[in-house]
PDB file of C-alpha atoms and ligand atoms in Angstrom:
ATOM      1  CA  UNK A  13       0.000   0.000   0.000  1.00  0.00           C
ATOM      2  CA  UNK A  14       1.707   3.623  -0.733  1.00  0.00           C
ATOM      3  CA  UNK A  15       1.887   5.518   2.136  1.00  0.00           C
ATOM      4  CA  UNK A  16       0.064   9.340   2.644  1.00  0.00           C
ATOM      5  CA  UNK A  17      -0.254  11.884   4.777  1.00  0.00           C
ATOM      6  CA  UNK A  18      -3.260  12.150   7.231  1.00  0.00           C
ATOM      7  CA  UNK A  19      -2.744  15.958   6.734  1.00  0.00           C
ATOM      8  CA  UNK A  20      -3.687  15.428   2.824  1.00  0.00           C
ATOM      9  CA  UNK A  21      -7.048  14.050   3.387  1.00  0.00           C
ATOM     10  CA  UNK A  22      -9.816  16.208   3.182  1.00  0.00           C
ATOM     11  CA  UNK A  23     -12.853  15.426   5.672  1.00  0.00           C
ATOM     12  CA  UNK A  24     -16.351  14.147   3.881  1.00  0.00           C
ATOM     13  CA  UNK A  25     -18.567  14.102   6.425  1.00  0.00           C
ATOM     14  CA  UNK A  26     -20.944  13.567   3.857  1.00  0.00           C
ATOM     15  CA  UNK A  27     -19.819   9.809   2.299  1.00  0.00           C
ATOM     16  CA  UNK A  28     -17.545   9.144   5.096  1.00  0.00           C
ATOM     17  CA  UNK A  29     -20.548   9.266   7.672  1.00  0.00           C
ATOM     18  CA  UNK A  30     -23.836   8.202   5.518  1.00  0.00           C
ATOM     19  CA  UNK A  31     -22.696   6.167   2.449  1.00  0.00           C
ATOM     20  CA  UNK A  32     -26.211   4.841   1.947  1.00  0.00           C
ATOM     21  CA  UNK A  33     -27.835   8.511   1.609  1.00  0.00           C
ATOM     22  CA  UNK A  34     -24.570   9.350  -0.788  1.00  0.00           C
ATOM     23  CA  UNK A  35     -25.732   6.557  -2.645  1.00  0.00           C
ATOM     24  CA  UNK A  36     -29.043   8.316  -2.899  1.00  0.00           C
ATOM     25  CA  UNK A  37     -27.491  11.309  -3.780  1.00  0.00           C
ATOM     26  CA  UNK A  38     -25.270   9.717  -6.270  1.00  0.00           C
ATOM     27  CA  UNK A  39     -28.454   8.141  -8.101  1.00  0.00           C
ATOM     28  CA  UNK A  40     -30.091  11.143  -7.796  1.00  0.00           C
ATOM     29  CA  UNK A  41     -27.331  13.491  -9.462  1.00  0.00           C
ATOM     30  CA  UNK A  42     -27.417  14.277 -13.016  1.00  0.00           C
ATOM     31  CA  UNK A  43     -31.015  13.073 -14.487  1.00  0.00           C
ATOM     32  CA  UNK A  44     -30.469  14.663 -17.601  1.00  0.00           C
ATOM     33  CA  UNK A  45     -27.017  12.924 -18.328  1.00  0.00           C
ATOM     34  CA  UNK A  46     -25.650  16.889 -19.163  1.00  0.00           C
ATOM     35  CA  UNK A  47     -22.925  16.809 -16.411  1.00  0.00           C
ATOM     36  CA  UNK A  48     -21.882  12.909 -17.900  1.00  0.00           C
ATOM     37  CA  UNK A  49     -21.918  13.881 -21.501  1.00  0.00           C
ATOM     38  CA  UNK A  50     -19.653  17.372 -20.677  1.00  0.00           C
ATOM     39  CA  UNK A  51     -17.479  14.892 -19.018  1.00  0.00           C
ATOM     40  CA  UNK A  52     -16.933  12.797 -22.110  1.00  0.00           C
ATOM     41  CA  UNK A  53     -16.741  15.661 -24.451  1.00  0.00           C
ATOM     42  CA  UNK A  54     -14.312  17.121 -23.045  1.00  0.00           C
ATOM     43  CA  UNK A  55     -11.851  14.320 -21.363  1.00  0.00           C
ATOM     44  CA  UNK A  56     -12.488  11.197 -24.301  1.00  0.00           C
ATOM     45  CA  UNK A  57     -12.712   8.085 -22.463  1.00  0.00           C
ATOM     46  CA  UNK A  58     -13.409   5.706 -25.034  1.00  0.00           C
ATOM     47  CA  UNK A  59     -10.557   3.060 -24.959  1.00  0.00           C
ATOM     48  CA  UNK A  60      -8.826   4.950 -22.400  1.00  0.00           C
ATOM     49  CA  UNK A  61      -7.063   4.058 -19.354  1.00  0.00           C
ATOM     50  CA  UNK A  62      -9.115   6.273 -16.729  1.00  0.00           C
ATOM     51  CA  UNK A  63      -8.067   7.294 -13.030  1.00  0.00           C
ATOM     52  CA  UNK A  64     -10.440   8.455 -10.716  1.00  0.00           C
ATOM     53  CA  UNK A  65      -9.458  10.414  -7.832  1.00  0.00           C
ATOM     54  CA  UNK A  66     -11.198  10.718  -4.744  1.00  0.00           C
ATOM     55  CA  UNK A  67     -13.548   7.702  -5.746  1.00  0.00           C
ATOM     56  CA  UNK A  68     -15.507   7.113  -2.686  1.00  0.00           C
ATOM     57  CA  UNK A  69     -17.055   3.997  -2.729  1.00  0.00           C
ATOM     58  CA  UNK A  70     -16.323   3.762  -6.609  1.00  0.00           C
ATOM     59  CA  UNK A  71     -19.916   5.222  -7.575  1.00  0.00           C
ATOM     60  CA  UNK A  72     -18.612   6.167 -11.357  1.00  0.00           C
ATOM     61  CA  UNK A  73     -16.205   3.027 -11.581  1.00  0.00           C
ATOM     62  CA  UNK A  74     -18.799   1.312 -13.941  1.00  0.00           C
ATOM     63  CA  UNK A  75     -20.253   4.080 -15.561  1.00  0.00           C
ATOM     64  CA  UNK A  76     -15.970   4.670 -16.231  1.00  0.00           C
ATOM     65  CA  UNK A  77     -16.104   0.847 -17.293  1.00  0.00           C
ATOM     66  CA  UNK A  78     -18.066   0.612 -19.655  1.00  0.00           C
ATOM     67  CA  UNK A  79     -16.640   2.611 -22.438  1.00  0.00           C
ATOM     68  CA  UNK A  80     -12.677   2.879 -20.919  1.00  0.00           C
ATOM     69  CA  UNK A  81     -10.438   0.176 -21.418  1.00  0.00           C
ATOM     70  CA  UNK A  82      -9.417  -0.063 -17.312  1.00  0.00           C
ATOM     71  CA  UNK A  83     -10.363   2.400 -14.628  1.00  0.00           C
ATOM     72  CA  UNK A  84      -8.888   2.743 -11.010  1.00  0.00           C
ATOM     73  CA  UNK A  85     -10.384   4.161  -8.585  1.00  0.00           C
ATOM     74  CA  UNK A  86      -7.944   5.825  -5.669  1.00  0.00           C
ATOM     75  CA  UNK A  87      -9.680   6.663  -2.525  1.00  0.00           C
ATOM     76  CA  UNK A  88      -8.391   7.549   1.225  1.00  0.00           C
ATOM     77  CA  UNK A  89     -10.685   6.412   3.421  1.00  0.00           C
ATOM     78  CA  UNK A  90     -10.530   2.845   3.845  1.00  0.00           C
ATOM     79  CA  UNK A  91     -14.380   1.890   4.641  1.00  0.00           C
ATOM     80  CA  UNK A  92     -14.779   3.456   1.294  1.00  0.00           C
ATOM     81  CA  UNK A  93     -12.025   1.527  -0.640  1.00  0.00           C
ATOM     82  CA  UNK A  94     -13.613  -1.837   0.817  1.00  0.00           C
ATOM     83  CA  UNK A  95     -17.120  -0.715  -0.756  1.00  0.00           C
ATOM     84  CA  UNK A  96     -15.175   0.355  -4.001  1.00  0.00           C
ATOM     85  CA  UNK A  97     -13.510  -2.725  -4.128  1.00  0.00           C
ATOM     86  CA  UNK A  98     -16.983  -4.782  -3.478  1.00  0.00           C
ATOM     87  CA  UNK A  99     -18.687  -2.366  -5.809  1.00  0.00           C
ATOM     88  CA  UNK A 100     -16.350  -3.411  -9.023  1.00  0.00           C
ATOM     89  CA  UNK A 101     -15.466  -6.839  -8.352  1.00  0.00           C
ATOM     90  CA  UNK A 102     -15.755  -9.445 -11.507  1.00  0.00           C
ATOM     91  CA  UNK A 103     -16.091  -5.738 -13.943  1.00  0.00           C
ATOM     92  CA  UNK A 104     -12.864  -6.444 -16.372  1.00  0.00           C
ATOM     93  CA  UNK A 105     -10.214  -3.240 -16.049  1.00  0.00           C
ATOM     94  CA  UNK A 106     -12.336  -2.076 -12.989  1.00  0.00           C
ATOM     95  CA  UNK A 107     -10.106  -1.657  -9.760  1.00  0.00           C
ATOM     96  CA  UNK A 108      -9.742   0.449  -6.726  1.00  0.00           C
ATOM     97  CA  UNK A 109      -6.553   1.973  -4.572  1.00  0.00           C
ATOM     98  CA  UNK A 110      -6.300   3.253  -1.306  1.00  0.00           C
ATOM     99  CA  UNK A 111      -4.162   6.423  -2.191  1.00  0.00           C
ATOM    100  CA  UNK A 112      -4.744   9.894  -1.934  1.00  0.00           C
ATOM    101  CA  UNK A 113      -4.712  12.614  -5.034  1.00  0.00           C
ATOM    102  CA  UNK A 114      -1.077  14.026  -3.238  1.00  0.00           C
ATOM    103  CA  UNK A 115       0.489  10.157  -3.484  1.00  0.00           C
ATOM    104  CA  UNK A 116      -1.312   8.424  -6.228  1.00  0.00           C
ATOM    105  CA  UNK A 117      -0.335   4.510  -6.270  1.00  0.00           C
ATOM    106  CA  UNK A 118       0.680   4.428  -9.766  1.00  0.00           C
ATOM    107  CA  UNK A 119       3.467   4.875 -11.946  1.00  0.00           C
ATOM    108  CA  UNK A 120       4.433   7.453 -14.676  1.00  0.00           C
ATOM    109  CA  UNK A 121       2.601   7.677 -17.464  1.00  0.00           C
ATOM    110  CA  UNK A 122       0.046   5.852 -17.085  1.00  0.00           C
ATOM    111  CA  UNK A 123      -3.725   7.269 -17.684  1.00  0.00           C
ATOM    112  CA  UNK A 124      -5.169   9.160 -20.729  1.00  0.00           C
ATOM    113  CA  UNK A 125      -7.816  10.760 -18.253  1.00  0.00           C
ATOM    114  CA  UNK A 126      -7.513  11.791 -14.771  1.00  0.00           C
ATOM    115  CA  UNK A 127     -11.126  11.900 -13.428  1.00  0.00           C
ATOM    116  CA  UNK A 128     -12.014  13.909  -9.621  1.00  0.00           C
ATOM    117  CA  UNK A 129     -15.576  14.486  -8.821  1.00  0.00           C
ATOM    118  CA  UNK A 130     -15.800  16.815  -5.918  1.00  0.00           C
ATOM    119  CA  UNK A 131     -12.794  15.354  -4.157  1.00  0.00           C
ATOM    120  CA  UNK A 132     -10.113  17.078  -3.243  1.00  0.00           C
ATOM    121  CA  UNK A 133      -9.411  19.602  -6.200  1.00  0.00           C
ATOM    122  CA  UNK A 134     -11.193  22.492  -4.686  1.00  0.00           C
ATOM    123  CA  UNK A 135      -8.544  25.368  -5.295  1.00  0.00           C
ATOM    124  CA  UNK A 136      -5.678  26.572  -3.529  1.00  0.00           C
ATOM    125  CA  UNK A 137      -4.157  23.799  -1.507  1.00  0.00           C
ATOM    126  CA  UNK A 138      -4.174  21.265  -4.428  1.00  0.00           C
ATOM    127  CA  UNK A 139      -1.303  21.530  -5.793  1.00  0.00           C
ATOM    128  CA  UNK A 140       0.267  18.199  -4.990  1.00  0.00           C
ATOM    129  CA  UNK A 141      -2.879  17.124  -6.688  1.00  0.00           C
ATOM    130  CA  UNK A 142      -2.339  18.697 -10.031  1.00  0.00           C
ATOM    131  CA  UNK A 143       1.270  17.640 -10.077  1.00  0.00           C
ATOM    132  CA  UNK A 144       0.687  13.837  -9.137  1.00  0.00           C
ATOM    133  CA  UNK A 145      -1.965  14.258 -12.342  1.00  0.00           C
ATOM    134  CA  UNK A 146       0.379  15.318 -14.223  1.00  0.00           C
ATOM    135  CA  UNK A 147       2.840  12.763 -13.339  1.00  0.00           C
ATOM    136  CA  UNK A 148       0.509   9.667 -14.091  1.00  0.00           C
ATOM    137  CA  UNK A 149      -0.897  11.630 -17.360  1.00  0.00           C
ATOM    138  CA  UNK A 150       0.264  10.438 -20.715  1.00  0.00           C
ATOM    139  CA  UNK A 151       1.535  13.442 -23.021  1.00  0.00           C
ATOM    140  CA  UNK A 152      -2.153  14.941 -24.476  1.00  0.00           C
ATOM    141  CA  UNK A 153      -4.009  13.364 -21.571  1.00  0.00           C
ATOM    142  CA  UNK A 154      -6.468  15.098 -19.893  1.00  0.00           C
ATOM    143  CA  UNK A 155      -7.579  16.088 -16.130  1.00  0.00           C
ATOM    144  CA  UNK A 156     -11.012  16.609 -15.527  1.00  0.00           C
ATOM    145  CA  UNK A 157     -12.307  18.090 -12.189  1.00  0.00           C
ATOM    146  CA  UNK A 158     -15.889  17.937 -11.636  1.00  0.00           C
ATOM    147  CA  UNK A 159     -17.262  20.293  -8.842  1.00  0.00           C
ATOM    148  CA  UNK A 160     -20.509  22.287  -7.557  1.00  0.00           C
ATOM    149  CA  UNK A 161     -21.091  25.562  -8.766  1.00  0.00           C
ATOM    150  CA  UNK A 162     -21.995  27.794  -5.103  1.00  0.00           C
ATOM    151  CA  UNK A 163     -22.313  30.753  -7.519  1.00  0.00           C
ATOM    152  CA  UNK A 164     -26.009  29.139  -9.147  1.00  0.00           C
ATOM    153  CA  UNK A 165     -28.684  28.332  -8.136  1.00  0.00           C
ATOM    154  CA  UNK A 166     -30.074  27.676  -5.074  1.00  0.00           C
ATOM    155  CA  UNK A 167     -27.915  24.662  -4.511  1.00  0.00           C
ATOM    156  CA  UNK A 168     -25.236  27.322  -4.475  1.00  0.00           C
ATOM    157  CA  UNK A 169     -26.597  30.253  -2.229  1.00  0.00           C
ATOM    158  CA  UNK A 170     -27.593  27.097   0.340  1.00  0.00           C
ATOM    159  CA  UNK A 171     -23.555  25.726  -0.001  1.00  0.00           C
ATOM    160  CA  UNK A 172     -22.306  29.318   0.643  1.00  0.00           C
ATOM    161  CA  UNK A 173     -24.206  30.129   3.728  1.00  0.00           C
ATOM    162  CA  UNK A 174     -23.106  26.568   4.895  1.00  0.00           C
ATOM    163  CA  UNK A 175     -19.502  27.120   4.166  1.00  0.00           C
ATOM    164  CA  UNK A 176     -19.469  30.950   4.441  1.00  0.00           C
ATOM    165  CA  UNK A 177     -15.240  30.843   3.973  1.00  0.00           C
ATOM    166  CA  UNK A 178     -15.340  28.773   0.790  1.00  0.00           C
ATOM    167  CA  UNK A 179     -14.671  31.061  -1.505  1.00  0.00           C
ATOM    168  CA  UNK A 180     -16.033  29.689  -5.180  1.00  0.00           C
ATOM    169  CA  UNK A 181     -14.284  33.288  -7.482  1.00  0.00           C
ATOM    170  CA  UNK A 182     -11.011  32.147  -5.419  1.00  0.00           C
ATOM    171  CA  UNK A 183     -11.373  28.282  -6.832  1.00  0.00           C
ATOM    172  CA  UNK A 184     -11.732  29.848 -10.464  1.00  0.00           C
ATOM    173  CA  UNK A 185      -9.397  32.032 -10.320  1.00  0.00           C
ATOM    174  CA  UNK A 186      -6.874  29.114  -9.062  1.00  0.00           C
ATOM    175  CA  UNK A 187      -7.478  26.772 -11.469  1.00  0.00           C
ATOM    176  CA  UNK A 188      -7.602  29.175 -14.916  1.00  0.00           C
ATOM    177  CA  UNK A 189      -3.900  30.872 -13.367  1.00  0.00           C
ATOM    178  CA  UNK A 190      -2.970  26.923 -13.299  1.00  0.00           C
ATOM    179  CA  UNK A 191      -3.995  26.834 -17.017  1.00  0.00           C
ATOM    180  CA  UNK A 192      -7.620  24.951 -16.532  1.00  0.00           C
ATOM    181  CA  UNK A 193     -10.508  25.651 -19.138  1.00  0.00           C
ATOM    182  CA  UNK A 194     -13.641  25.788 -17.168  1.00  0.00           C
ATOM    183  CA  UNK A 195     -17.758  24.299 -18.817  1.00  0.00           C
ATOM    184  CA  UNK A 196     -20.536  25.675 -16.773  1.00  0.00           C
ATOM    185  CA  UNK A 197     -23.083  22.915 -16.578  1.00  0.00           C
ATOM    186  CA  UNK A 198     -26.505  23.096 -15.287  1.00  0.00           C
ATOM    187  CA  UNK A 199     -28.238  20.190 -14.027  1.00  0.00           C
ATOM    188  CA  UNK A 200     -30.524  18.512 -12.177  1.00  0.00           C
ATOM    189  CA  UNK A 201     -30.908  16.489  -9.494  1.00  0.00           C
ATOM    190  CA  UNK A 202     -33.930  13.923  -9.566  1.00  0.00           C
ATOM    191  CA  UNK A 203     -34.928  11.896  -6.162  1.00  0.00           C
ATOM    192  CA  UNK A 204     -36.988   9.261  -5.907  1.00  0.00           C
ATOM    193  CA  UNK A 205     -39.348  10.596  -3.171  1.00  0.00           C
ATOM    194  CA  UNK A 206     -39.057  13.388  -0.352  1.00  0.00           C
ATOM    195  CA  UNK A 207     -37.637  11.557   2.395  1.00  0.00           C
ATOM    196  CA  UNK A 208     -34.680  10.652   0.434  1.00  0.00           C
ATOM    197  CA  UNK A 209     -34.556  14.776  -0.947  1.00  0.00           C
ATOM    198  CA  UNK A 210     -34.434  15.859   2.864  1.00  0.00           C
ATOM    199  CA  UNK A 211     -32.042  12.687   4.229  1.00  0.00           C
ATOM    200  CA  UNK A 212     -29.630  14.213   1.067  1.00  0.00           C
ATOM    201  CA  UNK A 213     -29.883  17.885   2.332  1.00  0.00           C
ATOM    202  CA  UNK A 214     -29.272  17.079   5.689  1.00  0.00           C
ATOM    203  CA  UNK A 215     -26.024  15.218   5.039  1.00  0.00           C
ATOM    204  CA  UNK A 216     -25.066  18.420   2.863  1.00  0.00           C
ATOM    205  CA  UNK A 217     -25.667  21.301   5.120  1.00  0.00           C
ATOM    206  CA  UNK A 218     -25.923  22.563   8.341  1.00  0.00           C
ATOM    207  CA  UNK A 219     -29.260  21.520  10.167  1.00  0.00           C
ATOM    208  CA  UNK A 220     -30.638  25.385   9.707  1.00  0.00           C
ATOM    209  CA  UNK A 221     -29.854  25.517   5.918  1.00  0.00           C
ATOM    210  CA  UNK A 222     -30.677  21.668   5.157  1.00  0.00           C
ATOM    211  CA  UNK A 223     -34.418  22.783   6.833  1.00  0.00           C
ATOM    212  CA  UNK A 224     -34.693  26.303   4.917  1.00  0.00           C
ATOM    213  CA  UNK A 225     -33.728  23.912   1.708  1.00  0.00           C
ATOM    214  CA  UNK A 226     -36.172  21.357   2.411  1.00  0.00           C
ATOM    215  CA  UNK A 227     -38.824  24.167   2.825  1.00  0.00           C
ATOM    216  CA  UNK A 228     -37.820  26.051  -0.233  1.00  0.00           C
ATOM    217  CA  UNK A 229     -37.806  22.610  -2.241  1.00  0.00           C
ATOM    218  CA  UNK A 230     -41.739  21.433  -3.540  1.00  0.00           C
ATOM    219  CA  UNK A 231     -41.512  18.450  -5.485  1.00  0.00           C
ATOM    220  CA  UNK A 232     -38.393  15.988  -6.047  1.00  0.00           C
ATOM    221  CA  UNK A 233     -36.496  18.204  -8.306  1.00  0.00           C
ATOM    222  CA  UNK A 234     -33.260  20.499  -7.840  1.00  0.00           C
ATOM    223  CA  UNK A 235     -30.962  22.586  -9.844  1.00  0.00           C
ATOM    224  CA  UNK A 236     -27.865  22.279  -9.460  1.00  0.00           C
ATOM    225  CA  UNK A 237     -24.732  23.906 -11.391  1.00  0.00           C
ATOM    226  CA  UNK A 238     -21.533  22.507 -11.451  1.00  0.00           C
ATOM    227  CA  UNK A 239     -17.866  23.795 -12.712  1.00  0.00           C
ATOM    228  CA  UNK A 240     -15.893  21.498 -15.158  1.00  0.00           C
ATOM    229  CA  UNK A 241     -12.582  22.508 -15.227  1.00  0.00           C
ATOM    230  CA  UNK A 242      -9.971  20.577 -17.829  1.00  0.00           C
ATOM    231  CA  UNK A 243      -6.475  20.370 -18.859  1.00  0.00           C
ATOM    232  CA  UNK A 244      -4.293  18.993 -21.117  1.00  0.00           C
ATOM    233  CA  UNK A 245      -0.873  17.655 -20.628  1.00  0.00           C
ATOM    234  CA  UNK A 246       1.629  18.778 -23.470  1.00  0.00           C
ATOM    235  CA  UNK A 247       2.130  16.336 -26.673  1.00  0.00           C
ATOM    236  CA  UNK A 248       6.045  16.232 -28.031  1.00  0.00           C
ATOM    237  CA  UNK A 249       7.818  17.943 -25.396  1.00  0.00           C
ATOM    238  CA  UNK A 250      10.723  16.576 -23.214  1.00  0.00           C
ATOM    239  CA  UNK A 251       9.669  16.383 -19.461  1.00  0.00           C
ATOM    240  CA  UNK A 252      12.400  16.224 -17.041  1.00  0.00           C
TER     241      UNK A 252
HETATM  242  C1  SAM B   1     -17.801  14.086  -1.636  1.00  0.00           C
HETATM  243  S1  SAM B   1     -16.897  12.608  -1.815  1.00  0.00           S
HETATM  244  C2  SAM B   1     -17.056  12.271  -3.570  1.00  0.00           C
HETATM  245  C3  SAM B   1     -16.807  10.814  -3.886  1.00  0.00           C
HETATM  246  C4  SAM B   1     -16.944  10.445  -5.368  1.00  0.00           C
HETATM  247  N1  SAM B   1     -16.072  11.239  -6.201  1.00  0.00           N
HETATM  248  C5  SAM B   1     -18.361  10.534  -5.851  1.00  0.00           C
HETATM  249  O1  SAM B   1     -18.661  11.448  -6.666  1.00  0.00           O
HETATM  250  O2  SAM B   1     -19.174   9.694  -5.464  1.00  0.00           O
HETATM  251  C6  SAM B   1     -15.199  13.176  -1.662  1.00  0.00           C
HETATM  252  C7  SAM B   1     -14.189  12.047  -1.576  1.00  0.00           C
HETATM  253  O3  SAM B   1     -12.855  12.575  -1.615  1.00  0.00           O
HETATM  254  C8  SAM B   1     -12.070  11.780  -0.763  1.00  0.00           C
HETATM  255  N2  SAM B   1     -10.815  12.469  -0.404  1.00  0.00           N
HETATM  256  C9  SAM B   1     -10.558  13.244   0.680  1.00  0.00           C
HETATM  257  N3  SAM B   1      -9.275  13.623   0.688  1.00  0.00           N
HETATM  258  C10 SAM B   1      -8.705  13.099  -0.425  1.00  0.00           C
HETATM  259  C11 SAM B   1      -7.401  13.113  -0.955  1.00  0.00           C
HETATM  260  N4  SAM B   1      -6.395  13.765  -0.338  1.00  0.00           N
HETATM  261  N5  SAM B   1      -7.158  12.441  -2.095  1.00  0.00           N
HETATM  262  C12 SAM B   1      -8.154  11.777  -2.722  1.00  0.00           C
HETATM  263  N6  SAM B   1      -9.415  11.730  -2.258  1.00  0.00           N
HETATM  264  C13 SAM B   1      -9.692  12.373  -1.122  1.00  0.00           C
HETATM  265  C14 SAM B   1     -12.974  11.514   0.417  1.00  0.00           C
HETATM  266  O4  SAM B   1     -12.525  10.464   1.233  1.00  0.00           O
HETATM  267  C15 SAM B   1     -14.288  11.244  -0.294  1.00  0.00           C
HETATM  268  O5  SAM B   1     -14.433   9.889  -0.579  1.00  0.00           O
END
């Protein structure tokens, strides 16, 4: 197993403490396929070998699967890795890694596409991230970060009064000085029935915003925007 630093790992309250309702969430995310087919647009993953960072419990492993030619999942927390690892087992090329985006467990030059869906990349503080990316990324492969939008929406005004220091213009601004392209992708978010809309908002904000959302919410539907940012490693030059 590579070895990381407990200082590296972000806390996710959210999958960490209620898999099951991430699940939910998970299932519920992206009913119009927009966010998926930005995703494949811009970071190809047909034939590809794929890396996804920050994993979880290996939600997109199959979805990854069944296009790429092997996927790996790398993921922290080891409840999460076990699940991953339960999650993909018998899928051919499927795996998943207990790593963290700052020490990924795999060698140079490896992936076409480096995958993270809100995990870890959330601006400054990344770094190590982007340069472990880099490190595993064949010349023209491409990083793709996937993450909420707290400047639309709803979703977003609810995510900034529960994290008033997050600071989303601060997370742009990082990633297009570290040479990032950035889609804007609306979508929405489709539960099965209202229990499962409030048990998701709960695990997602603090109890006084997860109730004001819940209120504000009729019906089983919600907006939400998210932030694609991409990047391409160079093709033909010498890296040291
Ligand atoms: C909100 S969850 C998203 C999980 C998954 N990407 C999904 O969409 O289902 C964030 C994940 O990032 C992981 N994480 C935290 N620190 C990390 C790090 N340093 N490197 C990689 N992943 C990390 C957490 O353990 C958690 O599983």
């Amino acid at each position: 197993m590579t070895r990381f630093r407990e200082r590296d790992i972000i806390e996710s309250p959210n999958i960490w403490r209620w898999p099951e309702v991430y699940e939910r969430e998970n299932e519920a995310q992206d009913a119009t396929g927009a966010l998926w087919d930005t995703v494949a647009e811009l970071a190809p993953h047909g034939d590809a070998d794929v890396v996804d960072v920050g994993c979880g419990d290996g939600y997109h492993l199959p979805r990854f699967a069944q296009r790429a030619r092997t996927v790996v999942g790398v993921e922290p927390h080891a409840p999460l890795v076990d699940r991953a690892r339960e999650r993909v087992a018998g899928l051919p090329g499927a795996r998943a890694e207990q790593g963290s985006a700052a020490a990924l467990p795999l060698p140079d030059d490896c992936a076409d596409v480096v995958h993270a869906r809100t995990a870890y990349f959330f601006g400054p503080g990344c770094e190590p991230g982007l340069a472990e990316a880099s490190r595993v990324l064949r010349p023209g492969g491409v990083l793709v970060i996937v993450d909420l939008d707290a400047t639309r929406h709803s979703y977003g005004s609810w995510m900034r009064a529960s994290a008033p220091r997050y600071d989303p213009g601060a997370a742009e601004r990082f990633f297009a000085g570290h040479g990032f392209a950035v889609r804007r992708v609306d979508t929405l978010w489709r539960f099965a029935d209202r229990t499962t809309l409030a048990d998701v908002l709960r695990i997602e904000f603090t109890p006084a915003v997860a109730q004001k959302a819940i209120d504000g919410t009729p019906g089983l539907t919600l907006s939400v925007g998210y932030r694609v940012h991409t990047r391409r490693e160079p093709v033909g030059l010498l890296r040291p």
